[in-house]
PDB file of N, CA and C in Angstrom:
ATOM      1  N   MET A   1       7.640  78.107 -13.181  1.00 71.00           N
ATOM      2  CA  MET A   1       8.337  77.683 -14.450  1.00 71.00           C
ATOM      3  C   MET A   1       7.330  77.278 -15.435  1.00 71.00           C
ATOM      4  N   PRO A   2       7.435  77.822 -16.711  1.00 85.00           N
ATOM      5  CA  PRO A   2       6.586  77.531 -17.781  1.00 85.00           C
ATOM      6  C   PRO A   2       6.833  76.201 -18.225  1.00 85.00           C
ATOM      7  N   GLY A   3       5.758  75.462 -18.693  1.00 95.00           N
ATOM      8  CA  GLY A   3       5.987  74.092 -19.235  1.00 95.00           C
ATOM      9  C   GLY A   3       6.577  74.128 -20.737  1.00 95.00           C
ATOM     10  N   PRO A   4       6.892  72.896 -21.223  1.00 97.00           N
ATOM     11  CA  PRO A   4       7.492  72.828 -22.515  1.00 97.00           C
ATOM     12  C   PRO A   4       6.473  73.306 -23.682  1.00 97.00           C
ATOM     13  N   LEU A   5       5.247  73.234 -23.316  1.00 98.00           N
ATOM     14  CA  LEU A   5       4.259  73.697 -24.410  1.00 98.00           C
ATOM     15  C   LEU A   5       3.753  75.129 -24.229  1.00 98.00           C
ATOM     16  N   ALA A   6       4.320  75.968 -23.320  1.00 98.00           N
ATOM     17  CA  ALA A   6       4.036  77.377 -23.181  1.00 98.00           C
ATOM     18  C   ALA A   6       3.974  78.018 -24.574  1.00 98.00           C
ATOM     19  N   GLY A   7       3.057  78.811 -24.760  1.00 97.00           N
ATOM     20  CA  GLY A   7       2.997  79.460 -26.035  1.00 97.00           C
ATOM     21  C   GLY A   7       2.117  78.907 -27.049  1.00 97.00           C
ATOM     22  N   ILE A   8       1.775  77.534 -26.891  1.00 98.00           N
ATOM     23  CA  ILE A   8       0.990  76.737 -27.826  1.00 98.00           C
ATOM     24  C   ILE A   8      -0.455  76.975 -27.537  1.00 98.00           C
ATOM     25  N   ASN A   9      -1.273  77.248 -28.504  1.00 98.00           N
ATOM     26  CA  ASN A   9      -2.648  77.464 -28.350  1.00 98.00           C
ATOM     27  C   ASN A   9      -3.423  76.334 -28.780  1.00 98.00           C
ATOM     28  N   VAL A  10      -4.260  75.677 -27.907  1.00 98.00           N
ATOM     29  CA  VAL A  10      -5.082  74.421 -28.234  1.00 98.00           C
ATOM     30  C   VAL A  10      -6.539  74.748 -28.179  1.00 98.00           C
ATOM     31  N   LEU A  11      -7.224  74.468 -29.286  1.00 98.00           N
ATOM     32  CA  LEU A  11      -8.651  74.514 -29.159  1.00 98.00           C
ATOM     33  C   LEU A  11      -9.289  73.060 -29.002  1.00 98.00           C
ATOM     34  N   ASP A  12      -9.925  73.084 -27.963  1.00 97.00           N
ATOM     35  CA  ASP A  12     -10.499  71.760 -27.458  1.00 97.00           C
ATOM     36  C   ASP A  12     -11.955  71.655 -27.764  1.00 97.00           C
ATOM     37  N   LEU A  13     -12.301  70.843 -28.675  1.00 96.00           N
ATOM     38  CA  LEU A  13     -13.653  70.675 -28.904  1.00 96.00           C
ATOM     39  C   LEU A  13     -14.207  69.136 -28.661  1.00 96.00           C
ATOM     40  N   THR A  14     -13.472  68.625 -27.649  1.00 94.00           N
ATOM     41  CA  THR A  14     -13.748  67.166 -27.178  1.00 94.00           C
ATOM     42  C   THR A  14     -14.902  67.272 -26.111  1.00 94.00           C
ATOM     43  N   SER A  15     -15.354  65.864 -25.874  1.00 90.00           N
ATOM     44  CA  SER A  15     -16.271  65.693 -24.785  1.00 90.00           C
ATOM     45  C   SER A  15     -16.115  64.392 -24.264  1.00 90.00           C
ATOM     46  N   VAL A  16     -16.819  64.046 -23.081  1.00 87.00           N
ATOM     47  CA  VAL A  16     -16.719  62.676 -22.419  1.00 87.00           C
ATOM     48  C   VAL A  16     -15.350  62.553 -21.775  1.00 87.00           C
ATOM     49  N   VAL A  17     -14.574  61.492 -22.012  1.00 90.00           N
ATOM     50  CA  VAL A  17     -13.413  61.281 -21.155  1.00 90.00           C
ATOM     51  C   VAL A  17     -12.133  61.308 -22.075  1.00 90.00           C
ATOM     52  N   SER A  18     -12.040  60.596 -23.183  1.00 92.00           N
ATOM     53  CA  SER A  18     -10.730  60.505 -23.885  1.00 92.00           C
ATOM     54  C   SER A  18     -10.176  61.741 -24.304  1.00 92.00           C
ATOM     55  N   GLY A  19     -10.995  62.550 -25.104  1.00 94.00           N
ATOM     56  CA  GLY A  19     -10.577  63.820 -25.550  1.00 94.00           C
ATOM     57  C   GLY A  19     -10.200  64.881 -24.520  1.00 94.00           C
ATOM     58  N   PRO A  20     -11.135  65.075 -23.527  1.00 95.00           N
ATOM     59  CA  PRO A  20     -10.811  65.940 -22.395  1.00 95.00           C
ATOM     60  C   PRO A  20      -9.479  65.483 -21.661  1.00 95.00           C
ATOM     61  N   LEU A  21      -9.303  64.277 -21.388  1.00 96.00           N
ATOM     62  CA  LEU A  21      -8.106  63.781 -20.939  1.00 96.00           C
ATOM     63  C   LEU A  21      -6.798  64.054 -21.703  1.00 96.00           C
ATOM     64  N   ALA A  22      -6.888  64.019 -23.018  1.00 97.00           N
ATOM     65  CA  ALA A  22      -5.753  64.173 -23.794  1.00 97.00           C
ATOM     66  C   ALA A  22      -5.371  65.772 -23.732  1.00 97.00           C
ATOM     67  N   THR A  23      -6.369  66.609 -23.839  1.00 98.00           N
ATOM     68  CA  THR A  23      -6.197  68.122 -23.761  1.00 98.00           C
ATOM     69  C   THR A  23      -5.804  68.528 -22.329  1.00 98.00           C
ATOM     70  N   MET A  24      -6.167  67.787 -21.282  1.00 97.00           N
ATOM     71  CA  MET A  24      -5.765  68.002 -20.007  1.00 97.00           C
ATOM     72  C   MET A  24      -4.206  67.956 -19.885  1.00 97.00           C
ATOM     73  N   PHE A  25      -3.648  66.814 -20.514  1.00 97.00           N
ATOM     74  CA  PHE A  25      -2.397  66.649 -20.471  1.00 97.00           C
ATOM     75  C   PHE A  25      -1.430  67.805 -21.230  1.00 97.00           C
ATOM     76  N   LEU A  26      -2.087  68.368 -22.396  1.00 98.00           N
ATOM     77  CA  LEU A  26      -1.542  69.433 -22.961  1.00 98.00           C
ATOM     78  C   LEU A  26      -1.467  70.578 -22.073  1.00 98.00           C
ATOM     79  N   ALA A  27      -2.567  70.868 -21.344  1.00 97.00           N
ATOM     80  CA  ALA A  27      -2.667  72.019 -20.443  1.00 97.00           C
ATOM     81  C   ALA A  27      -1.591  71.795 -19.220  1.00 97.00           C
ATOM     82  N   ASP A  28      -1.514  70.568 -18.858  1.00 97.00           N
ATOM     83  CA  ASP A  28      -0.507  70.291 -17.768  1.00 97.00           C
ATOM     84  C   ASP A  28       0.899  70.687 -18.055  1.00 97.00           C
ATOM     85  N   GLN A  29       1.212  70.573 -19.513  1.00 98.00           N
ATOM     86  CA  GLN A  29       2.562  70.848 -20.008  1.00 98.00           C
ATOM     87  C   GLN A  29       2.743  72.261 -20.389  1.00 98.00           C
ATOM     88  N   GLY A  30       1.774  73.066 -20.139  1.00 98.00           N
ATOM     89  CA  GLY A  30       1.857  74.656 -20.261  1.00 98.00           C
ATOM     90  C   GLY A  30       1.106  75.020 -21.459  1.00 98.00           C
ATOM     91  N   ALA A  31       0.395  74.287 -22.361  1.00 98.00           N
ATOM     92  CA  ALA A  31      -0.362  74.911 -23.411  1.00 98.00           C
ATOM     93  C   ALA A  31      -1.633  75.657 -22.944  1.00 98.00           C
ATOM     94  N   ASP A  32      -1.958  76.614 -23.760  1.00 98.00           N
ATOM     95  CA  ASP A  32      -3.204  77.378 -23.397  1.00 98.00           C
ATOM     96  C   ASP A  32      -4.251  76.680 -24.008  1.00 98.00           C
ATOM     97  N   VAL A  33      -5.241  76.047 -23.257  1.00 98.00           N
ATOM     98  CA  VAL A  33      -6.152  75.235 -23.818  1.00 98.00           C
ATOM     99  C   VAL A  33      -7.595  75.969 -23.617  1.00 98.00           C
ATOM    100  N   VAL A  34      -8.281  76.073 -24.699  1.00 98.00           N
ATOM    101  CA  VAL A  34      -9.651  76.806 -24.567  1.00 98.00           C
ATOM    102  C   VAL A  34     -10.658  75.638 -25.122  1.00 98.00           C
ATOM    103  N   LYS A  35     -11.483  75.272 -24.075  1.00 97.00           N
ATOM    104  CA  LYS A  35     -12.484  74.225 -24.331  1.00 97.00           C
ATOM    105  C   LYS A  35     -13.804  74.908 -24.820  1.00 97.00           C
ATOM    106  N   VAL A  36     -14.289  74.471 -25.882  1.00 97.00           N
ATOM    107  CA  VAL A  36     -15.544  74.906 -26.423  1.00 97.00           C
ATOM    108  C   VAL A  36     -16.670  73.887 -26.138  1.00 97.00           C
ATOM    109  N   GLU A  37     -17.731  74.467 -25.501  1.00 94.00           N
ATOM    110  CA  GLU A  37     -18.796  73.431 -25.209  1.00 94.00           C
ATOM    111  C   GLU A  37     -20.022  73.960 -25.857  1.00 94.00           C
ATOM    112  N   PRO A  38     -21.122  73.077 -25.985  1.00 91.00           N
ATOM    113  CA  PRO A  38     -22.431  73.535 -26.319  1.00 91.00           C
ATOM    114  C   PRO A  38     -23.108  74.325 -25.251  1.00 91.00           C
ATOM    115  N   LEU A  39     -24.132  75.017 -25.473  1.00 92.00           N
ATOM    116  CA  LEU A  39     -24.842  75.891 -24.472  1.00 92.00           C
ATOM    117  C   LEU A  39     -25.099  75.188 -23.224  1.00 92.00           C
ATOM    118  N   GLY A  40     -25.533  73.898 -23.304  1.00 87.00           N
ATOM    119  CA  GLY A  40     -25.809  73.125 -22.120  1.00 87.00           C
ATOM    120  C   GLY A  40     -24.628  72.679 -21.421  1.00 87.00           C
ATOM    121  N   GLY A  41     -23.418  72.894 -21.931  1.00 84.00           N
ATOM    122  CA  GLY A  41     -22.162  72.383 -21.258  1.00 84.00           C
ATOM    123  C   GLY A  41     -21.873  70.992 -21.778  1.00 84.00           C
ATOM    124  N   ASP A  42     -20.585  70.621 -21.455  1.00 84.00           N
ATOM    125  CA  ASP A  42     -20.253  69.147 -21.747  1.00 84.00           C
ATOM    126  C   ASP A  42     -21.204  68.229 -20.991  1.00 84.00           C
ATOM    127  N   ILE A  43     -21.481  67.163 -21.634  1.00 82.00           N
ATOM    128  CA  ILE A  43     -22.321  66.058 -21.065  1.00 82.00           C
ATOM    129  C   ILE A  43     -21.739  65.626 -19.605  1.00 82.00           C
ATOM    130  N   THR A  44     -20.451  65.714 -19.438  1.00 80.00           N
ATOM    131  CA  THR A  44     -19.904  65.164 -18.190  1.00 80.00           C
ATOM    132  C   THR A  44     -19.972  66.157 -17.016  1.00 80.00           C
ATOM    133  N   ARG A  45     -20.365  67.415 -17.342  1.00 75.00           N
ATOM    134  CA  ARG A  45     -20.611  68.432 -16.225  1.00 75.00           C
ATOM    135  C   ARG A  45     -21.482  67.943 -15.042  1.00 75.00           C
ATOM    136  N   ARG A  46     -22.546  67.329 -15.519  1.00 71.00           N
ATOM    137  CA  ARG A  46     -23.408  66.786 -14.478  1.00 71.00           C
ATOM    138  C   ARG A  46     -23.690  65.390 -14.408  1.00 71.00           C
ATOM    139  N   SER A  47     -22.699  64.589 -14.792  1.00 70.00           N
ATOM    140  CA  SER A  47     -22.856  63.148 -14.826  1.00 70.00           C
ATOM    141  C   SER A  47     -22.103  62.671 -13.558  1.00 70.00           C
ATOM    142  N   ARG A  48     -22.527  61.527 -12.967  1.00 66.00           N
ATOM    143  CA  ARG A  48     -21.956  60.872 -11.812  1.00 66.00           C
ATOM    144  C   ARG A  48     -21.949  61.696 -10.642  1.00 66.00           C
ATOM    145  N   GLN A  49     -20.888  61.670  -9.879  1.00 66.00           N
ATOM    146  CA  GLN A  49     -20.867  62.284  -8.607  1.00 66.00           C
ATOM    147  C   GLN A  49     -20.596  63.827  -8.605  1.00 66.00           C
ATOM    148  N   SER A  50     -21.503  64.529  -8.148  1.00 62.00           N
ATOM    149  CA  SER A  50     -21.434  66.110  -8.163  1.00 62.00           C
ATOM    150  C   SER A  50     -20.294  66.444  -7.082  1.00 62.00           C
ATOM    151  N   VAL A  51     -19.572  67.392  -7.363  1.00 64.00           N
ATOM    152  CA  VAL A  51     -18.719  67.913  -6.498  1.00 64.00           C
ATOM    153  C   VAL A  51     -18.860  69.503  -6.008  1.00 64.00           C
ATOM    154  N   SER A  52     -19.989  69.867  -6.530  1.00 65.00           N
ATOM    155  CA  SER A  52     -20.320  71.347  -6.186  1.00 65.00           C
ATOM    156  C   SER A  52     -21.707  71.454  -5.711  1.00 65.00           C
ATOM    157  N   GLY A  53     -22.020  72.318  -4.807  1.00 66.00           N
ATOM    158  CA  GLY A  53     -23.247  72.506  -4.199  1.00 66.00           C
ATOM    159  C   GLY A  53     -24.393  72.666  -5.142  1.00 66.00           C
ATOM    160  N   SER A  54     -24.091  73.378  -6.249  1.00 67.00           N
ATOM    161  CA  SER A  54     -25.166  73.682  -7.245  1.00 67.00           C
ATOM    162  C   SER A  54     -25.346  72.424  -8.096  1.00 67.00           C
ATOM    163  N   GLY A  55     -24.494  71.485  -8.142  1.00 62.00           N
ATOM    164  CA  GLY A  55     -24.600  70.272  -8.934  1.00 62.00           C
ATOM    165  C   GLY A  55     -24.029  70.501 -10.323  1.00 62.00           C
ATOM    166  N   GLU A  56     -23.369  71.656 -10.608  1.00 71.00           N
ATOM    167  CA  GLU A  56     -22.898  72.030 -11.891  1.00 71.00           C
ATOM    168  C   GLU A  56     -21.614  71.405 -12.403  1.00 71.00           C
ATOM    169  N   PHE A  57     -20.869  70.803 -11.394  1.00 74.00           N
ATOM    170  CA  PHE A  57     -19.655  70.077 -11.699  1.00 74.00           C
ATOM    171  C   PHE A  57     -19.625  68.820 -11.241  1.00 74.00           C
ATOM    172  N   SER A  58     -19.259  67.751 -12.022  1.00 82.00           N
ATOM    173  CA  SER A  58     -19.035  66.459 -11.480  1.00 82.00           C
ATOM    174  C   SER A  58     -17.653  66.120 -11.250  1.00 82.00           C
ATOM    175  N   ALA A  59     -17.285  65.239 -10.524  1.00 82.00           N
ATOM    176  CA  ALA A  59     -15.848  64.831 -10.348  1.00 82.00           C
ATOM    177  C   ALA A  59     -15.221  64.446 -11.747  1.00 82.00           C
ATOM    178  N   LEU A  60     -16.003  63.739 -12.548  1.00 84.00           N
ATOM    179  CA  LEU A  60     -15.387  63.298 -13.832  1.00 84.00           C
ATOM    180  C   LEU A  60     -15.076  64.664 -14.589  1.00 84.00           C
ATOM    181  N   PHE A  61     -15.940  65.618 -14.660  1.00 85.00           N
ATOM    182  CA  PHE A  61     -15.627  66.832 -15.549  1.00 85.00           C
ATOM    183  C   PHE A  61     -14.375  67.569 -14.950  1.00 85.00           C
ATOM    184  N   VAL A  62     -14.362  67.753 -13.580  1.00 84.00           N
ATOM    185  CA  VAL A  62     -13.266  68.506 -12.918  1.00 84.00           C
ATOM    186  C   VAL A  62     -11.939  67.812 -13.150  1.00 84.00           C
ATOM    187  N   SER A  63     -12.041  66.448 -13.085  1.00 86.00           N
ATOM    188  CA  SER A  63     -10.753  65.807 -13.045  1.00 86.00           C
ATOM    189  C   SER A  63     -10.024  65.622 -14.497  1.00 86.00           C
ATOM    190  N   THR A  64     -10.943  65.906 -15.577  1.00 91.00           N
ATOM    191  CA  THR A  64     -10.477  65.781 -16.921  1.00 91.00           C
ATOM    192  C   THR A  64     -10.330  67.261 -17.695  1.00 91.00           C
ATOM    193  N   ASN A  65     -10.733  68.246 -16.922  1.00 92.00           N
ATOM    194  CA  ASN A  65     -10.609  69.582 -17.582  1.00 92.00           C
ATOM    195  C   ASN A  65     -10.018  70.491 -16.707  1.00 92.00           C
ATOM    196  N   ARG A  66      -9.005  70.096 -15.861  1.00 93.00           N
ATOM    197  CA  ARG A  66      -8.278  71.109 -15.074  1.00 93.00           C
ATOM    198  C   ARG A  66      -7.288  71.838 -15.980  1.00 93.00           C
ATOM    199  N   GLY A  67      -6.975  73.210 -15.772  1.00 95.00           N
ATOM    200  CA  GLY A  67      -5.973  73.851 -16.489  1.00 95.00           C
ATOM    201  C   GLY A  67      -6.510  74.515 -17.674  1.00 95.00           C
ATOM    202  N   LYS A  68      -7.818  74.410 -18.006  1.00 97.00           N
ATOM    203  CA  LYS A  68      -8.378  74.887 -19.286  1.00 97.00           C
ATOM    204  C   LYS A  68      -9.354  76.025 -18.986  1.00 97.00           C
ATOM    205  N   ARG A  69      -9.447  76.942 -19.986  1.00 97.00           N
ATOM    206  CA  ARG A  69     -10.455  77.950 -20.050  1.00 97.00           C
ATOM    207  C   ARG A  69     -11.584  77.368 -20.891  1.00 97.00           C
ATOM    208  N   SER A  70     -12.787  77.824 -20.752  1.00 94.00           N
ATOM    209  CA  SER A  70     -13.909  77.302 -21.457  1.00 94.00           C
ATOM    210  C   SER A  70     -14.953  78.318 -21.759  1.00 94.00           C
ATOM    211  N   LEU A  71     -15.665  78.049 -22.853  1.00 95.00           N
ATOM    212  CA  LEU A  71     -16.614  78.930 -23.216  1.00 95.00           C
ATOM    213  C   LEU A  71     -17.732  78.101 -23.912  1.00 95.00           C
ATOM    214  N   ALA A  72     -18.999  78.541 -23.952  1.00 95.00           N
ATOM    215  CA  ALA A  72     -20.114  77.890 -24.630  1.00 95.00           C
ATOM    216  C   ALA A  72     -20.478  78.595 -25.859  1.00 95.00           C
ATOM    217  N   LEU A  73     -20.767  77.859 -26.880  1.00 96.00           N
ATOM    218  CA  LEU A  73     -21.101  78.521 -28.142  1.00 96.00           C
ATOM    219  C   LEU A  73     -22.186  77.848 -28.752  1.00 96.00           C
ATOM    220  N   ASP A  74     -23.126  78.611 -29.270  1.00 94.00           N
ATOM    221  CA  ASP A  74     -24.123  78.059 -30.189  1.00 94.00           C
ATOM    222  C   ASP A  74     -23.855  78.045 -31.598  1.00 94.00           C
ATOM    223  N   LEU A  75     -23.265  77.061 -32.158  1.00 89.00           N
ATOM    224  CA  LEU A  75     -22.686  77.049 -33.484  1.00 89.00           C
ATOM    225  C   LEU A  75     -23.668  77.101 -34.713  1.00 89.00           C
ATOM    226  N   LYS A  76     -24.979  77.096 -34.231  1.00 91.00           N
ATOM    227  CA  LYS A  76     -26.108  77.220 -35.206  1.00 91.00           C
ATOM    228  C   LYS A  76     -26.367  78.645 -35.560  1.00 91.00           C
ATOM    229  N   ARG A  77     -25.842  79.579 -34.625  1.00 93.00           N
ATOM    230  CA  ARG A  77     -26.077  80.975 -34.830  1.00 93.00           C
ATOM    231  C   ARG A  77     -24.814  81.577 -35.509  1.00 93.00           C
ATOM    232  N   PRO A  78     -24.999  82.575 -36.452  1.00 93.00           N
ATOM    233  CA  PRO A  78     -24.051  83.157 -37.111  1.00 93.00           C
ATOM    234  C   PRO A  78     -22.849  83.738 -36.241  1.00 93.00           C
ATOM    235  N   GLU A  79     -23.217  84.300 -35.058  1.00 95.00           N
ATOM    236  CA  GLU A  79     -22.353  84.770 -34.057  1.00 95.00           C
ATOM    237  C   GLU A  79     -21.427  83.745 -33.538  1.00 95.00           C
ATOM    238  N   GLY A  80     -21.990  82.515 -33.218  1.00 94.00           N
ATOM    239  CA  GLY A  80     -21.063  81.437 -32.826  1.00 94.00           C
ATOM    240  C   GLY A  80     -20.171  80.923 -33.838  1.00 94.00           C
ATOM    241  N   GLY A  81     -20.615  80.892 -35.109  1.00 92.00           N
ATOM    242  CA  GLY A  81     -19.714  80.521 -36.140  1.00 92.00           C
ATOM    243  C   GLY A  81     -18.524  81.487 -36.317  1.00 92.00           C
ATOM    244  N   THR A  82     -18.850  82.786 -36.088  1.00 94.00           N
ATOM    245  CA  THR A  82     -17.825  83.839 -36.344  1.00 94.00           C
ATOM    246  C   THR A  82     -16.690  83.685 -35.225  1.00 94.00           C
ATOM    247  N   ILE A  83     -17.232  83.424 -33.980  1.00 96.00           N
ATOM    248  CA  ILE A  83     -16.326  83.261 -32.846  1.00 96.00           C
ATOM    249  C   ILE A  83     -15.529  82.015 -33.065  1.00 96.00           C
ATOM    250  N   MET A  84     -16.097  80.961 -33.527  1.00 95.00           N
ATOM    251  CA  MET A  84     -15.427  79.620 -33.677  1.00 95.00           C
ATOM    252  C   MET A  84     -14.398  79.860 -34.780  1.00 95.00           C
ATOM    253  N   ARG A  85     -14.428  80.652 -35.865  1.00 94.00           N
ATOM    254  CA  ARG A  85     -13.659  80.777 -36.935  1.00 94.00           C
ATOM    255  C   ARG A  85     -12.428  81.466 -36.349  1.00 94.00           C
ATOM    256  N   LYS A  86     -12.692  82.516 -35.590  1.00 96.00           N
ATOM    257  CA  LYS A  86     -11.587  83.377 -34.891  1.00 96.00           C
ATOM    258  C   LYS A  86     -10.813  82.498 -33.964  1.00 96.00           C
ATOM    259  N   LEU A  87     -11.513  81.610 -33.226  1.00 97.00           N
ATOM    260  CA  LEU A  87     -10.610  80.621 -32.368  1.00 97.00           C
ATOM    261  C   LEU A  87      -9.748  79.664 -33.152  1.00 97.00           C
ATOM    262  N   ILE A  88     -10.393  79.096 -34.422  1.00 95.00           N
ATOM    263  CA  ILE A  88      -9.625  78.250 -35.241  1.00 95.00           C
ATOM    264  C   ILE A  88      -8.422  78.974 -35.663  1.00 95.00           C
ATOM    265  N   ALA A  89      -8.599  80.215 -36.225  1.00 96.00           N
ATOM    266  CA  ALA A  89      -7.433  80.871 -36.824  1.00 96.00           C
ATOM    267  C   ALA A  89      -6.253  81.123 -35.858  1.00 96.00           C
ATOM    268  N   ARG A  90      -6.589  81.292 -34.470  1.00 97.00           N
ATOM    269  CA  ARG A  90      -5.757  81.580 -33.472  1.00 97.00           C
ATOM    270  C   ARG A  90      -4.887  80.215 -33.080  1.00 97.00           C
ATOM    271  N   ALA A  91      -5.662  79.043 -33.152  1.00 98.00           N
ATOM    272  CA  ALA A  91      -5.164  77.925 -32.636  1.00 98.00           C
ATOM    273  C   ALA A  91      -3.862  77.244 -33.472  1.00 98.00           C
ATOM    274  N   ASP A  92      -3.042  76.657 -32.646  1.00 98.00           N
ATOM    275  CA  ASP A  92      -1.921  75.925 -33.141  1.00 98.00           C
ATOM    276  C   ASP A  92      -2.247  74.381 -33.406  1.00 98.00           C
ATOM    277  N   VAL A  93      -3.201  74.002 -32.411  1.00 97.00           N
ATOM    278  CA  VAL A  93      -3.831  72.703 -32.445  1.00 97.00           C
ATOM    279  C   VAL A  93      -5.234  72.713 -32.178  1.00 97.00           C
ATOM    280  N   LEU A  94      -5.851  71.788 -32.950  1.00 96.00           N
ATOM    281  CA  LEU A  94      -7.286  71.698 -32.676  1.00 96.00           C
ATOM    282  C   LEU A  94      -7.593  70.191 -32.369  1.00 96.00           C
ATOM    283  N   VAL A  95      -8.252  69.886 -31.417  1.00 96.00           N
ATOM    284  CA  VAL A  95      -8.410  68.556 -30.906  1.00 96.00           C
ATOM    285  C   VAL A  95     -10.009  68.323 -30.933  1.00 96.00           C
ATOM    286  N   GLN A  96     -10.535  67.319 -31.575  1.00 94.00           N
ATOM    287  CA  GLN A  96     -11.931  66.797 -31.556  1.00 94.00           C
ATOM    288  C   GLN A  96     -11.997  65.448 -31.388  1.00 94.00           C
ATOM    289  N   ASN A  97     -13.164  64.949 -30.808  1.00 91.00           N
ATOM    290  CA  ASN A  97     -13.429  63.482 -30.841  1.00 91.00           C
ATOM    291  C   ASN A  97     -14.806  63.117 -31.284  1.00 91.00           C
ATOM    292  N   PHE A  98     -15.191  63.858 -32.296  1.00 87.00           N
ATOM    293  CA  PHE A  98     -16.587  63.563 -32.932  1.00 87.00           C
ATOM    294  C   PHE A  98     -16.433  62.331 -33.821  1.00 87.00           C
ATOM    295  N   ARG A  99     -17.632  61.802 -34.104  1.00 85.00           N
ATOM    296  CA  ARG A  99     -17.564  60.493 -35.031  1.00 85.00           C
ATOM    297  C   ARG A  99     -16.910  61.009 -36.413  1.00 85.00           C
ATOM    298  N   PRO A 100     -16.376  60.060 -37.088  1.00 86.00           N
ATOM    299  CA  PRO A 100     -15.762  60.343 -38.439  1.00 86.00           C
ATOM    300  C   PRO A 100     -16.760  61.156 -39.239  1.00 86.00           C
ATOM    301  N   GLY A 101     -16.360  61.982 -40.082  1.00 80.00           N
ATOM    302  CA  GLY A 101     -17.045  62.689 -41.060  1.00 80.00           C
ATOM    303  C   GLY A 101     -17.829  63.963 -40.411  1.00 80.00           C
ATOM    304  N   THR A 102     -17.778  64.094 -39.192  1.00 80.00           N
ATOM    305  CA  THR A 102     -18.619  65.186 -38.428  1.00 80.00           C
ATOM    306  C   THR A 102     -17.922  66.572 -38.736  1.00 80.00           C
ATOM    307  N   THR A 103     -16.715  66.744 -38.685  1.00 73.00           N
ATOM    308  CA  THR A 103     -15.975  68.012 -38.908  1.00 73.00           C
ATOM    309  C   THR A 103     -15.303  68.007 -40.271  1.00 73.00           C
ATOM    310  N   ARG A 104     -15.265  69.140 -40.864  1.00 69.00           N
ATOM    311  CA  ARG A 104     -14.490  69.205 -41.976  1.00 69.00           C
ATOM    312  C   ARG A 104     -14.168  70.786 -42.133  1.00 69.00           C
ATOM    313  N   PRO A 105     -12.946  71.104 -42.555  1.00 61.00           N
ATOM    314  CA  PRO A 105     -12.611  72.575 -42.621  1.00 61.00           C
ATOM    315  C   PRO A 105     -13.556  73.459 -43.531  1.00 61.00           C
ATOM    316  N   PRO A 106     -14.008  74.515 -43.107  1.00 59.00           N
ATOM    317  CA  PRO A 106     -14.740  75.398 -43.981  1.00 59.00           C
ATOM    318  C   PRO A 106     -13.880  75.887 -45.156  1.00 59.00           C
ATOM    319  N   ARG A 107     -14.515  75.984 -46.293  1.00 62.00           N
ATOM    320  CA  ARG A 107     -13.716  76.309 -47.464  1.00 62.00           C
ATOM    321  C   ARG A 107     -13.253  77.793 -47.399  1.00 62.00           C
ATOM    322  N   SER A 108     -13.873  78.709 -46.564  1.00 58.00           N
ATOM    323  CA  SER A 108     -13.493  80.091 -46.552  1.00 58.00           C
ATOM    324  C   SER A 108     -12.269  80.324 -45.556  1.00 58.00           C
ATOM    325  N   LEU A 109     -11.984  79.309 -44.942  1.00 55.00           N
ATOM    326  CA  LEU A 109     -10.903  79.553 -43.762  1.00 55.00           C
ATOM    327  C   LEU A 109      -9.564  79.206 -44.326  1.00 55.00           C
ATOM    328  N   PRO A 110      -8.670  80.208 -44.453  1.00 56.00           N
ATOM    329  CA  PRO A 110      -7.275  79.909 -44.874  1.00 56.00           C
ATOM    330  C   PRO A 110      -6.486  79.240 -43.931  1.00 56.00           C
ATOM    331  N   LEU A 111      -5.820  78.274 -44.089  1.00 54.00           N
ATOM    332  CA  LEU A 111      -4.909  77.518 -43.436  1.00 54.00           C
ATOM    333  C   LEU A 111      -3.609  78.364 -43.117  1.00 54.00           C
ATOM    334  N   ARG A 112      -3.158  78.227 -41.847  1.00 55.00           N
ATOM    335  CA  ARG A 112      -1.900  78.991 -41.393  1.00 55.00           C
ATOM    336  C   ARG A 112      -0.711  78.248 -41.943  1.00 55.00           C
ATOM    337  N   GLN A 113       0.287  78.932 -42.289  1.00 50.00           N
ATOM    338  CA  GLN A 113       1.461  78.308 -42.895  1.00 50.00           C
ATOM    339  C   GLN A 113       2.506  78.212 -41.711  1.00 50.00           C
TER     340      GLN A 113
END
C-alpha cells in the first residue's frame, strides 16, 4: 500500500542527524527521497559503531537514512552542478540543514509553478 506522500519527490541535502531523520520520515510516508552526498559520503557513514564488515556504514547512518536512494556529487565540477540542477528541477521538496546563508537559488534556475 503506497503511503500518503507517494509521488512526492524529495531532494535531501542534509547531513548528521536532524536533517536525515526528517527526510527519513518523509520516505517512511512514501516520498521518493534522493540523498545527495559529497564524494567522501555523509560524515555519519563512518562514525560511531560500524554495522558492515567494510566499515562503510555506521548504525547512525543506517538508522537515519532508510528508504532513500543516494548519490555522491562533486559540486565543484561543472558536471556535478548540471546533475544538481536537474535534480532540483525535478524535486517537489528540497531539504537542507547547512548553516544560514550557505545555499541560495541560482539565478538561472526557473522556479516551478
